[in-house]
Amino acid sequence: MNLQNAAVNRNTYLGIFFIALSTLMYEILLTRIFSVTMGYHFAFMAVSLAMFGMTVGAIIVYVMPGKFPQERINAVLSKNAFYFSLSTIMSFLFHLFVPFVHGMSIAGIGVTVFTYAEISVPFIFSGICISLILTRFPASVNKLYAADLIGASLGCILVVITLNVSGGPTGVFITALFSAVAAWILLPKPESSKSFRTIVIVYTVAISLFSVFHTVLVQEHNPWLRLYWIRGEWADKPLYEKWNSFSRVSIDGDSTKYETPFGWGLSNKYDRSRKIRQLMLNIDAHSTTVLSHFSGDTSELFHLKYDVSNMAQYLRRNGDVLIIGSGAGRDVLSSLAFGQKSVLGIEINKDMIKAINGDFGGFTGHLDKYPNVEFVGDEARSYIQRMDAGRKFDIIQVSVIDNWSAAASGAFVLTENALYTVETWKLLLSRLKPDGILTVTRFFRAKPIEHYRLMNITADALRESGITDLRRHIVLVKCEQEERRQDRSGTGTLLISRSPFTQQELHTIDSLNSTFEFESILSPTSAADSVFVKLTSDDKTRSELNRNFPVDISSPTDDKPFFFHYMNFSDLPDLQFWKEWDMGFNAKAIFILLTLAGTMAVLSLLCIVIPLKITSRKVNLKGTMPLFIFFFAIGLGFMLIEISQIQRLNIFLGHPTYSLAAALFTMLLSSGIGSYFSGASNIKSSKPVARFIALLIILVLFGTVTPYIIIAFREYSTAIRIVVSVLTLFPIGLLLGMAFPIGMKLASEKSEGITPWLWGINGVMSVLATVISIIIAMNYGISASYWTGAVCYLAAFAAFVKLVKASRT
């Protein structure tokens, strides 16, 4: 069939706009929902699911073109948009009521693959719609692709609003509403089936009413739909639940019940019969903290003086305290218990601040109303960089920001963390008074790899701050609770002082250790572990240790901020090794990552080879290899660049919402604009080649200059940093957006029958890129992931030049 003159009307543009909007919204919603129901290390799988499902949809269009007749194209599009909407709700409800249980076994892999397949179904229908629209109207592909990308970019913004207002489960129905609207818009009005039209209208109205009604219930903290299974276990209805764009906050417990105080570092000397009232606050069902009852009488807080995380409070009295990750207010209460002069609590999750001081303010004592207490809802590093440089602190406290259950599950291995990097610790040290103390508490394992890494970060930060006699500035104390002695794990508090610890301070620490049965691991005068001695020695000794150490304990940096990743991929088969080094959490994350990578690689290969075998007898494939390389390269390259920039901006902007909006929104919007204008010139003219050359130049400049831009603007306000991010990313997106429609026009001129297959190849590579980008960043850094993407575009350019030359002959 000749598609070159196929007509496009306004409804087609609106249809692809709403389908793309709904697709991206659901994709992002799944990352949030998966973080709770499955774990952080599965969250990125949502992107792969979306890409894979859409790729399958494109392959279906390619293999079975007769099922999608051009003369009935609008009716076909409308039905598939409706199926997209309906299957979104059905597959989500299935995931909601069926527990996800995984593990490093055949059964675990089977459950993962089944979940992968079940959740990908809606994206198959989305892929069918978008593939049909982009391949059946080649003359307008640039404008259609622009509508696709602009719709997706708007979805980035709407999903943030939806999560904050309506929550995760309701957000799925709102997402389905947009694809239902697309089905109604695409209905061919005169000749469409009356019964189908009625079904679409009734269905759309029903979803609209339910979304509004359930949003009201969510605001009242009494939703009908909630997450019933969390990490394979039944979850009772919480007292409080609030979703936002990067977390789900829930509060559980009995506010009238007296319990043993919660505390990872509570001394064995504490009388467990002295109980308090408390509630548990969970973030995504992984990170746990406690809301302690407080009536204003600090004698209620006696238990906090038995906690190893508060060692610095004994050394710096009546001081100014900065708490990073104030959470539910436990560390704020500690500072009040020790009579500190002022307390500044920085918490990235504003909903946590609102919960403890608003809905549960009567229980927690309305800490925000104390004149010497200030809460700030912001990312700590970002806020501190903008803070008045003259404001210094006696204590900067970082206490178990990520808890044991999250670390043990491997939840954070695949997640970048801007807090535990050399650059952040240098910043924190610079905000201490001359004798100020940075205190960091984390879990101390039998093989204390986390504290080895913390010590490396400390050594690098101190040396780069001009301090060379490291041992005089460092103390490490361990609390091993009775109930955790069997596995020899505990909680370790690292004290880092700007000035050397005095003899009086060391005597105080020794006295506290004796009183509370804490263990001194490292001090200026003693050491219980030779590894810590070497890590605080000269650079040569430390470098040799790091180089020969069985696991990676080197300091994370902004370019490689994976604090929880210690294990080499090559060590995964060595079960004895990762058991010996307590690497189960890390091995689990790598196993899942590689399982998904292998699964996607096999499925992706099948998506390329099987359609090729089926249609090779019908379509002339001679001379199409450059087209294959072109779409292969831009699919892989675009996602590598996009994901690396989201990771990079997560550090620069200091907030996942801002990085999502700035990186994803800007790149999709600018790519859409670039796509729109890509059709202004003749494919066979010199302009497309010139634009491709401009893209390669911009990619090189961006990769070279961006680190300096980040350094230059990192202390400016959030608004300015967002503007800088947008202005930096926009030219790249503008030129990246031109590549796909130009390639599609070349393909349609050469052999229009293979365009759905090429679109599918582009999707296949995007699927693989979501995993490849993480593997590259974890092993070689975010910059390496970006440059790999840039090399992909160089390969695409070479294929493009060959295609242009062939078209002119």
Short mmCIF file of C-alpha atoms in Angstrom, two decimals, residues 285-608:
data_model
loop_
_atom_site.label_atom_id
_atom_site.label_comp_id
_atom_site.label_asym_id
_atom_site.label_seq_id
_atom_site.Cartn_x
_atom_site.Cartn_y
_atom_site.Cartn_z
CA ALA A 285 8.00 0.12 53.28
CA HIS A 286 11.83 0.08 53.35
CA SER A 287 13.20 2.88 55.52
CA THR A 288 11.82 2.89 59.05
CA THR A 289 11.96 5.57 61.72
CA VAL A 290 10.04 6.30 64.89
CA LEU A 291 7.61 8.93 66.15
CA SER A 292 8.17 9.21 69.89
CA HIS A 293 5.49 10.67 72.16
CA PHE A 294 6.59 13.98 73.66
CA SER A 295 4.59 16.22 75.95
CA GLY A 296 7.29 18.85 76.46
CA ASP A 297 8.99 17.23 79.43
CA THR A 298 12.51 16.22 78.37
CA SER A 299 12.62 13.58 81.12
CA GLU A 300 10.46 11.50 78.74
CA LEU A 301 13.49 11.32 76.46
CA PHE A 302 15.81 9.53 78.90
CA HIS A 303 16.28 6.59 76.53
CA LEU A 304 17.94 8.80 73.91
CA LYS A 305 20.94 9.33 76.18
CA TYR A 306 21.66 5.60 75.91
CA ASP A 307 21.99 5.64 72.11
CA VAL A 308 25.40 5.42 70.44
CA SER A 309 24.24 7.81 67.70
CA ASN A 310 24.22 10.62 70.29
CA MET A 311 27.88 10.34 71.38
CA ALA A 312 28.66 13.77 69.90
CA GLN A 313 25.91 15.32 72.05
CA TYR A 314 28.00 14.52 75.15
CA LEU A 315 31.04 16.26 73.66
CA ARG A 316 29.43 19.48 72.39
CA ARG A 317 26.94 20.95 74.85
CA ASN A 318 24.77 24.06 74.38
CA GLY A 319 25.65 24.13 70.71
CA ASP A 320 24.14 24.62 67.29
CA VAL A 321 23.07 21.33 65.74
CA LEU A 322 22.33 20.49 62.10
CA ILE A 323 20.45 17.24 61.53
CA ILE A 324 20.47 15.72 58.05
CA GLY A 325 17.42 13.57 57.49
CA SER A 326 15.40 14.69 60.51
CA GLY A 327 12.75 12.13 59.56
CA ALA A 328 10.15 11.67 62.29
CA GLY A 329 12.05 13.91 64.70
CA ARG A 330 14.04 11.43 66.79
CA ASP A 331 17.35 13.26 66.40
CA VAL A 332 15.62 16.58 67.04
CA LEU A 333 14.33 15.16 70.32
CA SER A 334 17.87 14.01 71.13
CA SER A 335 19.17 17.56 70.79
CA LEU A 336 16.36 18.84 73.03
CA ALA A 337 17.15 16.11 75.58
CA PHE A 338 20.78 17.29 75.70
CA GLY A 339 19.77 20.95 75.99
CA GLN A 340 21.33 22.16 72.73
CA LYS A 341 20.99 25.84 71.89
CA SER A 342 19.50 25.49 68.40
CA VAL A 343 18.43 22.66 66.13
CA LEU A 344 18.06 22.79 62.35
CA GLY A 345 16.46 19.67 60.87
CA ILE A 346 16.67 19.19 57.11
CA GLU A 347 14.34 16.60 55.61
CA ILE A 348 13.91 16.03 51.86
CA ASN A 349 10.44 14.59 52.36
CA LYS A 350 8.12 17.50 53.19
CA ASP A 351 5.23 15.12 53.77
CA MET A 352 7.10 13.64 56.72
CA ILE A 353 7.49 17.09 58.26
CA LYS A 354 3.78 17.79 57.71
CA ALA A 355 2.81 14.44 59.22
CA ILE A 356 4.81 14.72 62.45
CA ASN A 357 4.02 18.39 63.04
CA GLY A 358 0.50 18.39 61.58
CA ASP A 359 -1.62 15.21 61.66
CA PHE A 360 0.45 13.73 64.50
CA GLY A 361 1.59 16.98 66.10
CA GLY A 362 -0.42 16.29 69.23
CA PHE A 363 1.47 13.03 69.68
CA THR A 364 4.98 14.31 68.88
CA GLY A 365 4.64 17.60 70.76
CA HIS A 366 4.56 20.01 67.78
CA LEU A 367 8.34 20.25 67.63
CA ASP A 368 8.12 22.94 64.96
CA LYS A 369 6.66 25.35 67.51
CA TYR A 370 9.76 25.32 69.71
CA PRO A 371 11.66 28.62 69.26
CA ASN A 372 15.04 26.87 69.02
CA VAL A 373 13.87 24.24 66.50
CA GLU A 374 13.64 24.81 62.74
CA PHE A 375 12.52 22.31 60.10
CA VAL A 376 13.44 22.73 56.44
CA GLY A 377 11.89 20.65 53.68
CA ASP A 378 14.73 20.33 51.17
CA GLU A 379 17.56 18.08 50.05
CA ALA A 380 20.34 18.57 52.60
CA ARG A 381 23.31 19.03 50.29
CA SER A 382 21.45 21.45 48.07
CA TYR A 383 20.21 23.50 51.03
CA ILE A 384 23.59 23.60 52.78
CA GLN A 385 25.30 24.79 49.61
CA ARG A 386 22.89 27.74 49.45
CA MET A 387 23.05 28.47 53.15
CA ASP A 388 24.86 31.55 54.43
CA ALA A 389 28.50 30.52 54.41
CA GLY A 390 28.96 32.18 57.80
CA ARG A 391 26.50 29.86 59.51
CA LYS A 392 28.49 27.11 61.23
CA PHE A 393 27.52 24.24 63.51
CA ASP A 394 28.92 22.47 66.55
CA ILE A 395 27.37 19.18 65.47
CA ILE A 396 26.23 17.89 62.08
CA GLN A 397 24.38 14.64 62.64
CA VAL A 398 23.62 11.93 60.05
CA SER A 399 21.92 8.97 61.75
CA VAL A 400 20.98 5.81 59.84
CA ILE A 401 19.43 7.60 56.87
CA ASP A 402 18.76 4.21 55.24
CA ASN A 403 17.77 1.39 57.55
CA TRP A 404 18.88 -2.24 57.85
CA SER A 405 15.92 -3.86 56.10
CA ALA A 406 16.41 -1.67 53.06
CA ALA A 407 20.11 -2.36 52.88
CA ALA A 408 19.64 -6.07 53.49
CA SER A 409 17.17 -6.36 50.63
CA GLY A 410 19.60 -4.78 48.21
CA ALA A 411 17.16 -1.91 47.80
CA PHE A 412 19.73 0.84 47.45
CA VAL A 413 22.50 -0.95 45.57
CA LEU A 414 21.21 0.23 42.21
CA THR A 415 20.36 3.73 43.46
CA GLU A 416 22.69 6.70 43.40
CA ASN A 417 23.10 8.47 46.75
CA ALA A 418 24.36 12.05 46.82
CA LEU A 419 24.91 12.05 50.59
CA TYR A 420 27.72 9.53 50.83
CA THR A 421 30.22 11.08 48.42
CA VAL A 422 33.54 12.83 48.96
CA GLU A 423 32.13 16.07 47.58
CA THR A 424 29.26 16.10 50.09
CA TRP A 425 31.49 15.35 53.07
CA LYS A 426 33.88 18.14 52.13
CA LEU A 427 30.87 20.46 52.13
CA LEU A 428 29.73 19.22 55.55
CA LEU A 429 33.18 19.65 57.04
CA SER A 430 33.30 23.21 55.72
CA ARG A 431 30.10 24.03 57.64
CA LEU A 432 31.48 22.95 61.02
CA LYS A 433 32.83 25.38 63.59
CA PRO A 434 36.60 25.06 64.23
CA ASP A 435 35.97 22.37 66.86
CA GLY A 436 32.73 21.06 65.34
CA ILE A 437 31.95 17.35 64.91
CA LEU A 438 30.40 15.50 62.00
CA THR A 439 28.75 12.37 63.40
CA VAL A 440 27.61 9.59 61.07
CA THR A 441 25.84 6.44 62.27
CA ARG A 442 25.36 3.36 60.13
CA PHE A 443 25.08 -0.39 60.55
CA PHE A 444 28.27 -2.13 61.60
CA ARG A 445 28.38 -5.62 60.08
CA ALA A 446 30.55 -8.54 61.05
CA LYS A 447 32.54 -7.54 57.97
CA PRO A 448 32.18 -3.76 58.36
CA ILE A 449 32.41 -2.86 54.67
CA GLU A 450 30.13 0.15 55.04
CA HIS A 451 32.40 1.66 57.65
CA TYR A 452 35.49 0.81 55.62
CA ARG A 453 33.97 2.84 52.81
CA LEU A 454 32.90 5.60 55.22
CA MET A 455 36.48 5.74 56.45
CA ASN A 456 37.73 6.10 52.88
CA ILE A 457 35.32 8.98 52.30
CA THR A 458 36.45 10.54 55.58
CA ALA A 459 40.13 10.24 54.66
CA ASP A 460 39.61 11.80 51.22
CA ALA A 461 37.40 14.60 52.54
CA LEU A 462 39.80 15.48 55.37
CA ARG A 463 42.86 15.45 53.14
CA GLU A 464 41.16 17.60 50.51
CA SER A 465 40.17 19.96 53.35
CA GLY A 466 43.83 20.34 54.33
CA ILE A 467 43.95 17.90 57.26
CA THR A 468 46.68 15.25 57.04
CA ASP A 469 47.01 13.78 60.57
CA LEU A 470 43.79 11.83 60.16
CA ARG A 471 43.88 9.61 63.27
CA ARG A 472 43.77 12.59 65.64
CA HIS A 473 40.45 13.70 64.11
CA ILE A 474 38.57 10.38 63.99
CA VAL A 475 36.79 8.18 66.53
CA LEU A 476 34.66 5.12 65.70
CA VAL A 477 32.43 3.53 68.35
CA LYS A 478 30.27 0.41 68.04
CA CYS A 479 27.11 -0.65 69.86
CA GLU A 480 26.29 -4.35 69.63
CA GLN A 481 22.83 -4.98 71.02
CA GLU A 482 22.20 -8.23 72.87
CA GLU A 483 19.62 -9.41 70.35
CA ARG A 484 22.07 -8.93 67.46
CA ARG A 485 25.18 -10.52 68.92
CA GLN A 486 24.55 -13.82 67.20
CA ASP A 487 25.35 -12.35 63.78
CA ARG A 488 28.02 -10.03 65.27
CA SER A 489 26.36 -6.99 63.74
CA GLY A 490 25.66 -3.70 65.41
CA THR A 491 25.59 0.03 64.93
CA GLY A 492 28.70 2.14 64.46
CA THR A 493 29.01 5.88 65.05
CA LEU A 494 31.81 7.71 63.31
CA LEU A 495 32.92 10.99 64.89
CA ILE A 496 34.93 13.35 62.67
CA SER A 497 36.24 16.52 64.33
CA ARG A 498 37.55 19.61 62.55
CA SER A 499 40.13 19.98 65.32
CA PRO A 500 42.06 17.11 66.93
CA PHE A 501 40.24 15.38 69.77
CA THR A 502 41.58 16.53 73.13
CA GLN A 503 42.68 14.19 75.91
CA GLN A 504 39.66 15.29 77.94
CA GLU A 505 37.30 14.42 75.06
CA LEU A 506 38.92 11.02 74.57
CA HIS A 507 38.58 10.37 78.31
CA THR A 508 34.87 11.26 78.09
CA ILE A 509 34.42 8.86 75.16
CA ASP A 510 36.19 6.05 77.05
CA SER A 511 33.99 6.70 80.06
CA LEU A 512 30.82 6.57 77.94
CA ASN A 513 32.00 3.34 76.29
CA SER A 514 32.48 1.78 79.71
CA THR A 515 29.14 3.03 81.06
CA PHE A 516 27.06 1.94 78.08
CA GLU A 517 29.07 -1.14 77.01
CA PHE A 518 30.05 0.42 73.70
CA GLU A 519 33.19 -0.80 71.93
CA SER A 520 35.96 1.47 70.72
CA ILE A 521 36.88 0.44 67.16
CA LEU A 522 39.22 3.32 66.32
CA SER A 523 40.53 6.34 68.19
CA PRO A 524 43.72 8.42 68.09
CA THR A 525 45.22 6.06 70.69
CA SER A 526 43.75 2.63 69.93
CA ALA A 527 42.42 0.41 67.15
CA ALA A 528 40.49 -2.86 67.15
CA ASP A 529 40.76 -3.41 63.36
CA SER A 530 43.97 -3.05 61.34
CA VAL A 531 42.01 -2.18 58.19
CA PHE A 532 40.86 1.08 59.78
CA VAL A 533 44.46 1.82 60.74
CA LYS A 534 45.59 1.47 57.12
CA LEU A 535 42.65 3.54 55.85
CA THR A 536 43.74 6.42 58.09
CA SER A 537 47.43 6.08 57.24
CA ASP A 538 49.35 7.69 54.37
CA ASP A 539 47.90 7.75 50.84
CA LYS A 540 50.24 5.03 49.57
CA THR A 541 49.19 2.55 52.24
CA ARG A 542 45.51 3.33 51.75
CA SER A 543 45.71 3.11 47.96
CA GLU A 544 47.44 -0.27 48.14
CA LEU A 545 44.77 -1.57 50.53
CA ASN A 546 41.92 -0.36 48.33
CA ARG A 547 43.53 -1.82 45.23
CA ASN A 548 43.98 -5.29 46.76
CA PHE A 549 40.87 -5.46 48.94
CA PRO A 550 38.45 -8.29 48.05
CA VAL A 551 35.50 -5.90 47.65
CA ASP A 552 35.28 -2.32 46.43
CA ILE A 553 35.46 0.03 49.42
CA SER A 554 36.77 3.04 47.53
CA SER A 555 35.16 6.44 48.04
CA PRO A 556 32.02 7.17 46.00
CA THR A 557 32.04 10.42 44.04
CA ASP A 558 29.40 12.50 42.31
CA ASP A 559 30.19 10.67 39.08
CA LYS A 560 29.94 7.25 40.70
CA PRO A 561 27.63 7.76 43.70
CA PHE A 562 26.69 4.13 44.39
CA PHE A 563 27.57 3.88 48.08
CA PHE A 564 25.86 0.51 48.59
CA HIS A 565 27.53 -1.25 45.68
CA TYR A 566 30.68 -3.10 46.79
CA MET A 567 30.76 -6.32 44.81
CA ASN A 568 32.35 -6.91 41.43
CA PHE A 569 29.96 -8.41 38.89
CA SER A 570 32.51 -11.15 38.19
CA ASP A 571 32.28 -12.36 41.81
CA LEU A 572 28.56 -13.18 41.60
CA PRO A 573 29.05 -16.94 40.86
CA ASP A 574 31.36 -17.30 43.88
CA LEU A 575 28.77 -18.10 46.56
CA GLN A 576 31.38 -18.73 49.22
CA PHE A 577 32.90 -15.29 48.59
CA TRP A 578 29.74 -13.25 48.95
CA LYS A 579 28.62 -15.27 51.96
CA GLU A 580 31.99 -14.73 53.60
CA TRP A 581 31.79 -10.98 53.02
CA ASP A 582 28.06 -10.70 53.82
CA MET A 583 27.39 -9.67 50.24
CA GLY A 584 23.95 -11.26 50.01
CA PHE A 585 22.22 -7.88 49.64
CA ASN A 586 24.61 -6.78 46.89
CA ALA A 587 24.57 -10.18 45.15
CA LYS A 588 20.77 -10.14 45.12
CA ALA A 589 20.66 -6.74 43.41
CA ILE A 590 23.29 -7.72 40.81
CA PHE A 591 21.54 -11.06 40.22
CA ILE A 592 18.23 -9.30 39.57
CA LEU A 593 19.90 -6.74 37.32
CA LEU A 594 21.72 -9.34 35.26
CA THR A 595 18.63 -11.59 35.13
CA LEU A 596 16.61 -8.74 33.72
CA ALA A 597 19.41 -7.79 31.35
CA GLY A 598 19.65 -11.36 30.08
CA THR A 599 15.89 -11.73 29.79
CA MET A 600 15.57 -8.48 27.90
CA ALA A 601 18.51 -9.30 25.65
CA VAL A 602 16.97 -12.65 24.64
CA LEU A 603 13.49 -11.22 24.17
CA SER A 604 14.89 -8.27 22.27
CA LEU A 605 16.86 -10.57 19.97
CA LEU A 606 13.71 -12.57 19.32
CA CYS A 607 11.82 -9.36 18.56
CA ILE A 608 14.39 -8.60 15.87
#
